[in-house]
Amino acid sequence: MARTDPGPTRRRRGHPVTIHVIAPGDRPARAAILLFHGGGWVQGSPEQFFPQCRAMAQRGILAASGVYRLVGGGADSPADCLADARAAISEFQGIAASHGLGEVAVGGGSAGGQLALAATLIDPVGPAPSRLVLFNPVVDLCCGFDAGLLALVGLTPRQAAALSPAHHAQSGLPPTLIFHGTADRLAPISAVRDLCTATGARLVEFEGAEHGFFNVSPYYEQTLDRMAAFLLGPGE
């Protein structure tokens, strides 16, 4: 039986940063992953990934869903969201260590995938994640985002480029697994394909699937199985 912990809360410049942890009950954890929800940096909540976290915990994986400030709700731009994601990763690494785990994987969906990638590629702080698991991540904020959309989240085109993982691909990635639908209009798969070509990340394409596909059956079960195998396996 998986066990849900409320998770720690710490403060960063006066702002609480919380992660919700689901442990594998009485069994020792065999791996660990922290996930960040999507929502375009302006909406969403950690509950999005609670089902995946519970499923991972049932398979012996210490799983957590991170909280970060949203633009318009305490964050001025995705740069603040990224700062909170970095703090959550650092906190979760300590939690994983208390479970006897020396490495953690990080991941997320859509904007949360951007945060996981950016924390790894752009001016990384602290130990790098051992693996990444990403669900239709936003990898290039300059692709598909016009000036109006960027202004909505408090970014200029130059700032958007600076926060785009695709513009930092030369830094390299740990073993990375990406799930993406070929019919995604919000986060075009073409940019993800380019990132994978540049970094060697593994891309699993789902024909005809749209943005957010991984939350519904049969994609939900398919991505769960692949994620668990990736986290518990030797990596790629």
PDB file of C-alpha atoms in Angstrom:
ATOM      1  CA  MET A   1       0.000   0.000   0.000  1.00  0.00           C
ATOM      2  CA  ALA A   2       1.411   3.376  -0.997  1.00  0.00           C
ATOM      3  CA  ARG A   3       1.658   6.013   1.698  1.00  0.00           C
ATOM      4  CA  THR A   4       0.929   9.689   1.102  1.00  0.00           C
ATOM      5  CA  ASP A   5       3.037  12.212   2.982  1.00  0.00           C
ATOM      6  CA  PRO A   6       2.077  15.896   3.053  1.00  0.00           C
ATOM      7  CA  GLY A   7       5.607  16.761   2.030  1.00  0.00           C
ATOM      8  CA  PRO A   8       7.795  19.526   3.367  1.00  0.00           C
ATOM      9  CA  THR A   9       7.277  23.230   2.911  1.00  0.00           C
ATOM     10  CA  ARG A  10      10.231  25.555   2.782  1.00  0.00           C
ATOM     11  CA  ARG A  11      10.420  29.228   1.985  1.00  0.00           C
ATOM     12  CA  ARG A  12      12.313  30.878  -0.831  1.00  0.00           C
ATOM     13  CA  ARG A  13      12.469  34.655  -0.543  1.00  0.00           C
ATOM     14  CA  GLY A  14       9.304  34.575   1.518  1.00  0.00           C
ATOM     15  CA  HIS A  15       7.423  32.217  -0.807  1.00  0.00           C
ATOM     16  CA  PRO A  16       6.503  28.695   0.322  1.00  0.00           C
ATOM     17  CA  VAL A  17       7.713  25.879  -1.932  1.00  0.00           C
ATOM     18  CA  THR A  18       5.892  22.629  -1.286  1.00  0.00           C
ATOM     19  CA  ILE A  19       6.172  19.127  -2.689  1.00  0.00           C
ATOM     20  CA  HIS A  20       3.675  16.327  -2.195  1.00  0.00           C
ATOM     21  CA  VAL A  21       5.365  12.972  -1.633  1.00  0.00           C
ATOM     22  CA  ILE A  22       3.880   9.511  -2.093  1.00  0.00           C
ATOM     23  CA  ALA A  23       6.075   6.737  -0.712  1.00  0.00           C
ATOM     24  CA  PRO A  24       5.850   3.007  -1.496  1.00  0.00           C
ATOM     25  CA  GLY A  25       4.428   2.109   1.918  1.00  0.00           C
ATOM     26  CA  ASP A  26       6.453  -0.424   3.880  1.00  0.00           C
ATOM     27  CA  ARG A  27       8.663  -1.397   0.950  1.00  0.00           C
ATOM     28  CA  PRO A  28      12.033   0.256   0.365  1.00  0.00           C
ATOM     29  CA  ALA A  29      11.887   2.690  -2.532  1.00  0.00           C
ATOM     30  CA  ARG A  30      13.788   1.512  -5.608  1.00  0.00           C
ATOM     31  CA  ALA A  31      13.841   4.829  -7.477  1.00  0.00           C
ATOM     32  CA  ALA A  32      12.564   8.380  -7.091  1.00  0.00           C
ATOM     33  CA  ILE A  33      10.894  10.923  -9.357  1.00  0.00           C
ATOM     34  CA  LEU A  34       9.604  14.475  -8.921  1.00  0.00           C
ATOM     35  CA  LEU A  35       7.009  15.729 -11.424  1.00  0.00           C
ATOM     36  CA  PHE A  36       5.854  19.256 -12.264  1.00  0.00           C
ATOM     37  CA  HIS A  37       2.363  19.985 -13.570  1.00  0.00           C
ATOM     38  CA  GLY A  38       1.521  21.910 -16.716  1.00  0.00           C
ATOM     39  CA  GLY A  39      -0.820  24.817 -17.342  1.00  0.00           C
ATOM     40  CA  GLY A  40       1.199  27.353 -19.306  1.00  0.00           C
ATOM     41  CA  TRP A  41       2.823  28.734 -16.128  1.00  0.00           C
ATOM     42  CA  VAL A  42      -0.479  30.522 -15.341  1.00  0.00           C
ATOM     43  CA  GLN A  43      -2.699  27.699 -14.095  1.00  0.00           C
ATOM     44  CA  GLY A  44      -2.665  24.066 -12.985  1.00  0.00           C
ATOM     45  CA  SER A  45      -1.931  22.338  -9.703  1.00  0.00           C
ATOM     46  CA  PRO A  46       0.202  19.476  -8.373  1.00  0.00           C
ATOM     47  CA  GLU A  47      -2.901  17.278  -8.215  1.00  0.00           C
ATOM     48  CA  GLN A  48      -2.522  16.759 -11.965  1.00  0.00           C
ATOM     49  CA  PHE A  49       0.201  14.191 -11.363  1.00  0.00           C
ATOM     50  CA  PHE A  50      -1.205  12.575  -8.216  1.00  0.00           C
ATOM     51  CA  PRO A  51      -2.559   9.571 -10.199  1.00  0.00           C
ATOM     52  CA  GLN A  52       0.845   8.956 -11.783  1.00  0.00           C
ATOM     53  CA  CYS A  53       2.577   9.391  -8.423  1.00  0.00           C
ATOM     54  CA  ARG A  54       0.279   6.865  -6.757  1.00  0.00           C
ATOM     55  CA  ALA A  55       0.847   4.417  -9.591  1.00  0.00           C
ATOM     56  CA  MET A  56       4.615   4.820  -9.326  1.00  0.00           C
ATOM     57  CA  ALA A  57       4.513   4.340  -5.543  1.00  0.00           C
ATOM     58  CA  GLN A  58       2.633   1.095  -6.034  1.00  0.00           C
ATOM     59  CA  ARG A  59       5.564  -0.060  -8.171  1.00  0.00           C
ATOM     60  CA  GLY A  60       8.133   0.753  -5.516  1.00  0.00           C
ATOM     61  CA  ILE A  61       9.050   4.254  -6.670  1.00  0.00           C
ATOM     62  CA  LEU A  62       9.192   7.265  -4.359  1.00  0.00           C
ATOM     63  CA  ALA A  63       7.112   9.804  -6.285  1.00  0.00           C
ATOM     64  CA  ALA A  64       6.320  13.452  -5.723  1.00  0.00           C
ATOM     65  CA  SER A  65       4.473  16.312  -7.365  1.00  0.00           C
ATOM     66  CA  GLY A  66       5.980  19.758  -7.026  1.00  0.00           C
ATOM     67  CA  VAL A  67       4.341  23.101  -6.361  1.00  0.00           C
ATOM     68  CA  TYR A  68       5.540  26.308  -7.964  1.00  0.00           C
ATOM     69  CA  ARG A  69       4.185  29.836  -8.050  1.00  0.00           C
ATOM     70  CA  LEU A  70       2.090  30.685 -11.099  1.00  0.00           C
ATOM     71  CA  VAL A  71       2.356  33.814 -13.204  1.00  0.00           C
ATOM     72  CA  GLY A  72      -0.299  36.139 -11.839  1.00  0.00           C
ATOM     73  CA  GLY A  73      -0.326  34.213  -8.584  1.00  0.00           C
ATOM     74  CA  GLY A  74       2.991  35.193  -7.049  1.00  0.00           C
ATOM     75  CA  ALA A  75       5.325  34.695 -10.012  1.00  0.00           C
ATOM     76  CA  ASP A  76       6.192  37.524 -12.381  1.00  0.00           C
ATOM     77  CA  SER A  77       7.310  35.217 -15.186  1.00  0.00           C
ATOM     78  CA  PRO A  78       8.303  31.592 -15.862  1.00  0.00           C
ATOM     79  CA  ALA A  79      11.732  32.514 -14.486  1.00  0.00           C
ATOM     80  CA  ASP A  80      10.156  32.593 -11.022  1.00  0.00           C
ATOM     81  CA  CYS A  81       8.453  29.261 -11.718  1.00  0.00           C
ATOM     82  CA  LEU A  82      11.874  27.866 -12.598  1.00  0.00           C
ATOM     83  CA  ALA A  83      13.389  29.190  -9.368  1.00  0.00           C
ATOM     84  CA  ASP A  84      10.703  27.357  -7.400  1.00  0.00           C
ATOM     85  CA  ALA A  85      11.242  24.188  -9.426  1.00  0.00           C
ATOM     86  CA  ARG A  86      14.958  24.288  -8.629  1.00  0.00           C
ATOM     87  CA  ALA A  87      14.160  24.652  -4.918  1.00  0.00           C
ATOM     88  CA  ALA A  88      11.741  21.723  -5.083  1.00  0.00           C
ATOM     89  CA  ILE A  89      14.313  19.528  -6.827  1.00  0.00           C
ATOM     90  CA  SER A  90      16.894  20.311  -4.158  1.00  0.00           C
ATOM     91  CA  GLU A  91      14.407  19.516  -1.397  1.00  0.00           C
ATOM     92  CA  PHE A  92      13.350  16.262  -3.032  1.00  0.00           C
ATOM     93  CA  GLN A  93      16.957  15.144  -3.408  1.00  0.00           C
ATOM     94  CA  GLY A  94      17.237  15.375   0.370  1.00  0.00           C
ATOM     95  CA  ILE A  95      14.029  13.402   0.847  1.00  0.00           C
ATOM     96  CA  ALA A  96      15.231  10.714  -1.544  1.00  0.00           C
ATOM     97  CA  ALA A  97      18.511  10.493   0.365  1.00  0.00           C
ATOM     98  CA  SER A  98      16.556   9.836   3.562  1.00  0.00           C
ATOM     99  CA  HIS A  99      15.044   6.849   1.752  1.00  0.00           C
ATOM    100  CA  GLY A 100      18.490   5.566   0.832  1.00  0.00           C
ATOM    101  CA  LEU A 101      18.387   6.830  -2.753  1.00  0.00           C
ATOM    102  CA  GLY A 102      21.360   8.724  -4.115  1.00  0.00           C
ATOM    103  CA  GLU A 103      19.743   9.802  -7.379  1.00  0.00           C
ATOM    104  CA  VAL A 104      16.416  11.293  -8.411  1.00  0.00           C
ATOM    105  CA  ALA A 105      14.625  11.609 -11.709  1.00  0.00           C
ATOM    106  CA  VAL A 106      12.715  14.758 -12.593  1.00  0.00           C
ATOM    107  CA  GLY A 107       9.917  15.291 -15.074  1.00  0.00           C
ATOM    108  CA  GLY A 108       6.746  17.099 -15.923  1.00  0.00           C
ATOM    109  CA  GLY A 109       4.077  17.836 -18.466  1.00  0.00           C
ATOM    110  CA  SER A 110       3.893  20.755 -20.898  1.00  0.00           C
ATOM    111  CA  ALA A 111       5.114  23.838 -18.976  1.00  0.00           C
ATOM    112  CA  GLY A 112       6.189  21.490 -16.186  1.00  0.00           C
ATOM    113  CA  GLY A 113       8.308  19.648 -18.719  1.00  0.00           C
ATOM    114  CA  GLN A 114       9.929  22.949 -19.649  1.00  0.00           C
ATOM    115  CA  LEU A 115      10.747  23.530 -15.978  1.00  0.00           C
ATOM    116  CA  ALA A 116      12.310  20.075 -15.603  1.00  0.00           C
ATOM    117  CA  LEU A 117      14.382  20.553 -18.748  1.00  0.00           C
ATOM    118  CA  ALA A 118      15.386  24.117 -17.942  1.00  0.00           C
ATOM    119  CA  ALA A 119      16.477  23.199 -14.415  1.00  0.00           C
ATOM    120  CA  THR A 120      18.743  20.566 -15.963  1.00  0.00           C
ATOM    121  CA  LEU A 121      20.095  22.473 -18.962  1.00  0.00           C
ATOM    122  CA  ILE A 122      20.130  26.164 -18.049  1.00  0.00           C
ATOM    123  CA  ASP A 123      22.630  27.250 -15.387  1.00  0.00           C
ATOM    124  CA  PRO A 124      22.057  24.096 -13.309  1.00  0.00           C
ATOM    125  CA  VAL A 125      22.305  24.337  -9.535  1.00  0.00           C
ATOM    126  CA  GLY A 126      23.314  21.340  -7.432  1.00  0.00           C
ATOM    127  CA  PRO A 127      23.410  17.698  -8.532  1.00  0.00           C
ATOM    128  CA  ALA A 128      21.784  17.034 -11.887  1.00  0.00           C
ATOM    129  CA  PRO A 129      18.781  14.700 -12.110  1.00  0.00           C
ATOM    130  CA  SER A 130      19.759  11.155 -12.991  1.00  0.00           C
ATOM    131  CA  ARG A 131      16.963  10.872 -15.581  1.00  0.00           C
ATOM    132  CA  LEU A 132      14.181  12.930 -17.109  1.00  0.00           C
ATOM    133  CA  VAL A 133      10.643  11.814 -17.974  1.00  0.00           C
ATOM    134  CA  LEU A 134       8.697  14.389 -19.966  1.00  0.00           C
ATOM    135  CA  PHE A 135       5.105  14.519 -21.191  1.00  0.00           C
ATOM    136  CA  ASN A 136       4.535  16.763 -24.242  1.00  0.00           C
ATOM    137  CA  PRO A 137       7.059  19.285 -22.907  1.00  0.00           C
ATOM    138  CA  VAL A 138       7.374  22.852 -24.121  1.00  0.00           C
ATOM    139  CA  VAL A 139      10.953  22.924 -25.374  1.00  0.00           C
ATOM    140  CA  ASP A 140      11.018  26.145 -27.399  1.00  0.00           C
ATOM    141  CA  LEU A 141       9.122  29.189 -26.169  1.00  0.00           C
ATOM    142  CA  CYS A 142       9.915  30.915 -29.461  1.00  0.00           C
ATOM    143  CA  CYS A 143       8.025  28.252 -31.441  1.00  0.00           C
ATOM    144  CA  GLY A 144       4.246  28.673 -31.433  1.00  0.00           C
ATOM    145  CA  PHE A 145       4.243  31.540 -28.932  1.00  0.00           C
ATOM    146  CA  ASP A 146       3.530  34.973 -30.408  1.00  0.00           C
ATOM    147  CA  ALA A 147       4.445  38.247 -28.693  1.00  0.00           C
ATOM    148  CA  GLY A 148       1.003  38.509 -27.106  1.00  0.00           C
ATOM    149  CA  LEU A 149       1.240  35.095 -25.495  1.00  0.00           C
ATOM    150  CA  LEU A 150       4.749  35.817 -24.270  1.00  0.00           C
ATOM    151  CA  ALA A 151       3.602  39.114 -22.783  1.00  0.00           C
ATOM    152  CA  LEU A 152       0.837  37.255 -20.966  1.00  0.00           C
ATOM    153  CA  VAL A 153       3.465  35.315 -19.027  1.00  0.00           C
ATOM    154  CA  GLY A 154       5.771  38.300 -18.611  1.00  0.00           C
ATOM    155  CA  LEU A 155       8.418  37.438 -21.202  1.00  0.00           C
ATOM    156  CA  THR A 156      10.086  39.348 -24.000  1.00  0.00           C
ATOM    157  CA  PRO A 157      11.219  37.339 -27.052  1.00  0.00           C
ATOM    158  CA  ARG A 158      14.813  37.479 -25.779  1.00  0.00           C
ATOM    159  CA  GLN A 159      13.779  36.199 -22.338  1.00  0.00           C
ATOM    160  CA  ALA A 160      11.740  33.455 -23.990  1.00  0.00           C
ATOM    161  CA  ALA A 161      14.795  32.281 -25.897  1.00  0.00           C
ATOM    162  CA  ALA A 162      16.866  32.293 -22.712  1.00  0.00           C
ATOM    163  CA  LEU A 163      14.323  30.009 -21.012  1.00  0.00           C
ATOM    164  CA  SER A 164      13.916  27.663 -23.981  1.00  0.00           C
ATOM    165  CA  PRO A 165      15.572  24.270 -23.397  1.00  0.00           C
ATOM    166  CA  ALA A 166      15.956  23.813 -27.154  1.00  0.00           C
ATOM    167  CA  HIS A 167      18.343  26.782 -27.205  1.00  0.00           C
ATOM    168  CA  HIS A 168      20.592  25.085 -24.648  1.00  0.00           C
ATOM    169  CA  ALA A 169      20.644  21.571 -26.078  1.00  0.00           C
ATOM    170  CA  GLN A 170      24.410  21.656 -26.483  1.00  0.00           C
ATOM    171  CA  SER A 171      24.685  21.226 -22.712  1.00  0.00           C
ATOM    172  CA  GLY A 172      23.546  17.613 -23.003  1.00  0.00           C
ATOM    173  CA  LEU A 173      20.985  15.651 -21.011  1.00  0.00           C
ATOM    174  CA  PRO A 174      20.926  12.681 -18.655  1.00  0.00           C
ATOM    175  CA  PRO A 175      18.999   9.646 -19.953  1.00  0.00           C
ATOM    176  CA  THR A 176      15.709  11.179 -21.060  1.00  0.00           C
ATOM    177  CA  LEU A 177      12.357   9.715 -22.089  1.00  0.00           C
ATOM    178  CA  ILE A 178       9.809  11.954 -23.823  1.00  0.00           C
ATOM    179  CA  PHE A 179       6.181  11.125 -24.614  1.00  0.00           C
ATOM    180  CA  HIS A 180       4.583  13.322 -27.282  1.00  0.00           C
ATOM    181  CA  GLY A 181       1.545  13.276 -29.549  1.00  0.00           C
ATOM    182  CA  THR A 182       1.979  13.907 -33.254  1.00  0.00           C
ATOM    183  CA  ALA A 183      -1.156  16.106 -33.345  1.00  0.00           C
ATOM    184  CA  ASP A 184      -0.031  18.409 -30.524  1.00  0.00           C
ATOM    185  CA  ARG A 185      -0.780  22.001 -31.574  1.00  0.00           C
ATOM    186  CA  LEU A 186       0.272  23.688 -28.322  1.00  0.00           C
ATOM    187  CA  ALA A 187       3.753  22.176 -28.127  1.00  0.00           C
ATOM    188  CA  PRO A 188       4.679  21.180 -31.690  1.00  0.00           C
ATOM    189  CA  ILE A 189       6.398  17.823 -31.909  1.00  0.00           C
ATOM    190  CA  SER A 190       8.819  19.160 -34.527  1.00  0.00           C
ATOM    191  CA  ALA A 191      10.692  21.125 -31.863  1.00  0.00           C
ATOM    192  CA  VAL A 192      10.850  18.038 -29.646  1.00  0.00           C
ATOM    193  CA  ARG A 193      12.201  15.931 -32.492  1.00  0.00           C
ATOM    194  CA  ASP A 194      14.944  18.495 -33.037  1.00  0.00           C
ATOM    195  CA  LEU A 195      15.815  18.455 -29.327  1.00  0.00           C
ATOM    196  CA  CYS A 196      16.027  14.669 -29.334  1.00  0.00           C
ATOM    197  CA  THR A 197      18.265  14.693 -32.396  1.00  0.00           C
ATOM    198  CA  ALA A 198      20.582  17.167 -30.669  1.00  0.00           C
ATOM    199  CA  THR A 199      20.707  15.426 -27.289  1.00  0.00           C
ATOM    200  CA  GLY A 200      20.028  11.746 -27.926  1.00  0.00           C
ATOM    201  CA  ALA A 201      16.878  11.808 -25.801  1.00  0.00           C
ATOM    202  CA  ARG A 202      14.436   9.003 -26.524  1.00  0.00           C
ATOM    203  CA  LEU A 203      11.148  10.154 -28.065  1.00  0.00           C
ATOM    204  CA  VAL A 204       8.054   7.944 -27.997  1.00  0.00           C
ATOM    205  CA  GLU A 205       5.536   9.328 -30.472  1.00  0.00           C
ATOM    206  CA  PHE A 206       1.800   8.704 -30.181  1.00  0.00           C
ATOM    207  CA  GLU A 207       0.190   8.987 -33.591  1.00  0.00           C
ATOM    208  CA  GLY A 208      -2.742  11.402 -33.719  1.00  0.00           C
ATOM    209  CA  ALA A 209      -2.561  12.227 -30.007  1.00  0.00           C
ATOM    210  CA  GLU A 210      -3.137  15.827 -28.919  1.00  0.00           C
ATOM    211  CA  HIS A 211      -1.791  17.890 -26.039  1.00  0.00           C
ATOM    212  CA  GLY A 212      -2.453  16.314 -22.644  1.00  0.00           C
ATOM    213  CA  PHE A 213      -3.097  12.885 -24.166  1.00  0.00           C
ATOM    214  CA  PHE A 214      -1.196  11.085 -21.405  1.00  0.00           C
ATOM    215  CA  ASN A 215      -3.943  11.767 -18.870  1.00  0.00           C
ATOM    216  CA  VAL A 216      -6.534   9.577 -20.608  1.00  0.00           C
ATOM    217  CA  SER A 217      -6.775   5.879 -21.444  1.00  0.00           C
ATOM    218  CA  PRO A 218      -5.168   4.057 -23.181  1.00  0.00           C
ATOM    219  CA  TYR A 219      -2.266   6.524 -23.239  1.00  0.00           C
ATOM    220  CA  TYR A 220      -2.308   6.900 -19.455  1.00  0.00           C
ATOM    221  CA  GLU A 221      -1.597   3.202 -18.914  1.00  0.00           C
ATOM    222  CA  GLN A 222       0.907   3.019 -21.771  1.00  0.00           C
ATOM    223  CA  THR A 223       2.970   5.939 -20.511  1.00  0.00           C
ATOM    224  CA  LEU A 224       2.834   4.643 -16.929  1.00  0.00           C
ATOM    225  CA  ASP A 225       4.268   1.291 -17.969  1.00  0.00           C
ATOM    226  CA  ARG A 226       7.049   2.869 -20.004  1.00  0.00           C
ATOM    227  CA  MET A 227       7.882   5.383 -17.279  1.00  0.00           C
ATOM    228  CA  ALA A 228       8.159   2.702 -14.589  1.00  0.00           C
ATOM    229  CA  ALA A 229      10.333   0.503 -16.799  1.00  0.00           C
ATOM    230  CA  PHE A 230      12.589   3.462 -17.575  1.00  0.00           C
ATOM    231  CA  LEU A 231      12.957   4.489 -13.926  1.00  0.00           C
ATOM    232  CA  LEU A 232      13.618   0.968 -12.673  1.00  0.00           C
ATOM    233  CA  GLY A 233      15.808  -0.105 -15.577  1.00  0.00           C
ATOM    234  CA  PRO A 234      19.448   0.622 -16.389  1.00  0.00           C
ATOM    235  CA  GLY A 235      18.681   3.842 -18.272  1.00  0.00           C
ATOM    236  CA  GLU A 236      19.464   4.584 -21.882  1.00  0.00           C
TER     237      GLU A 236
END
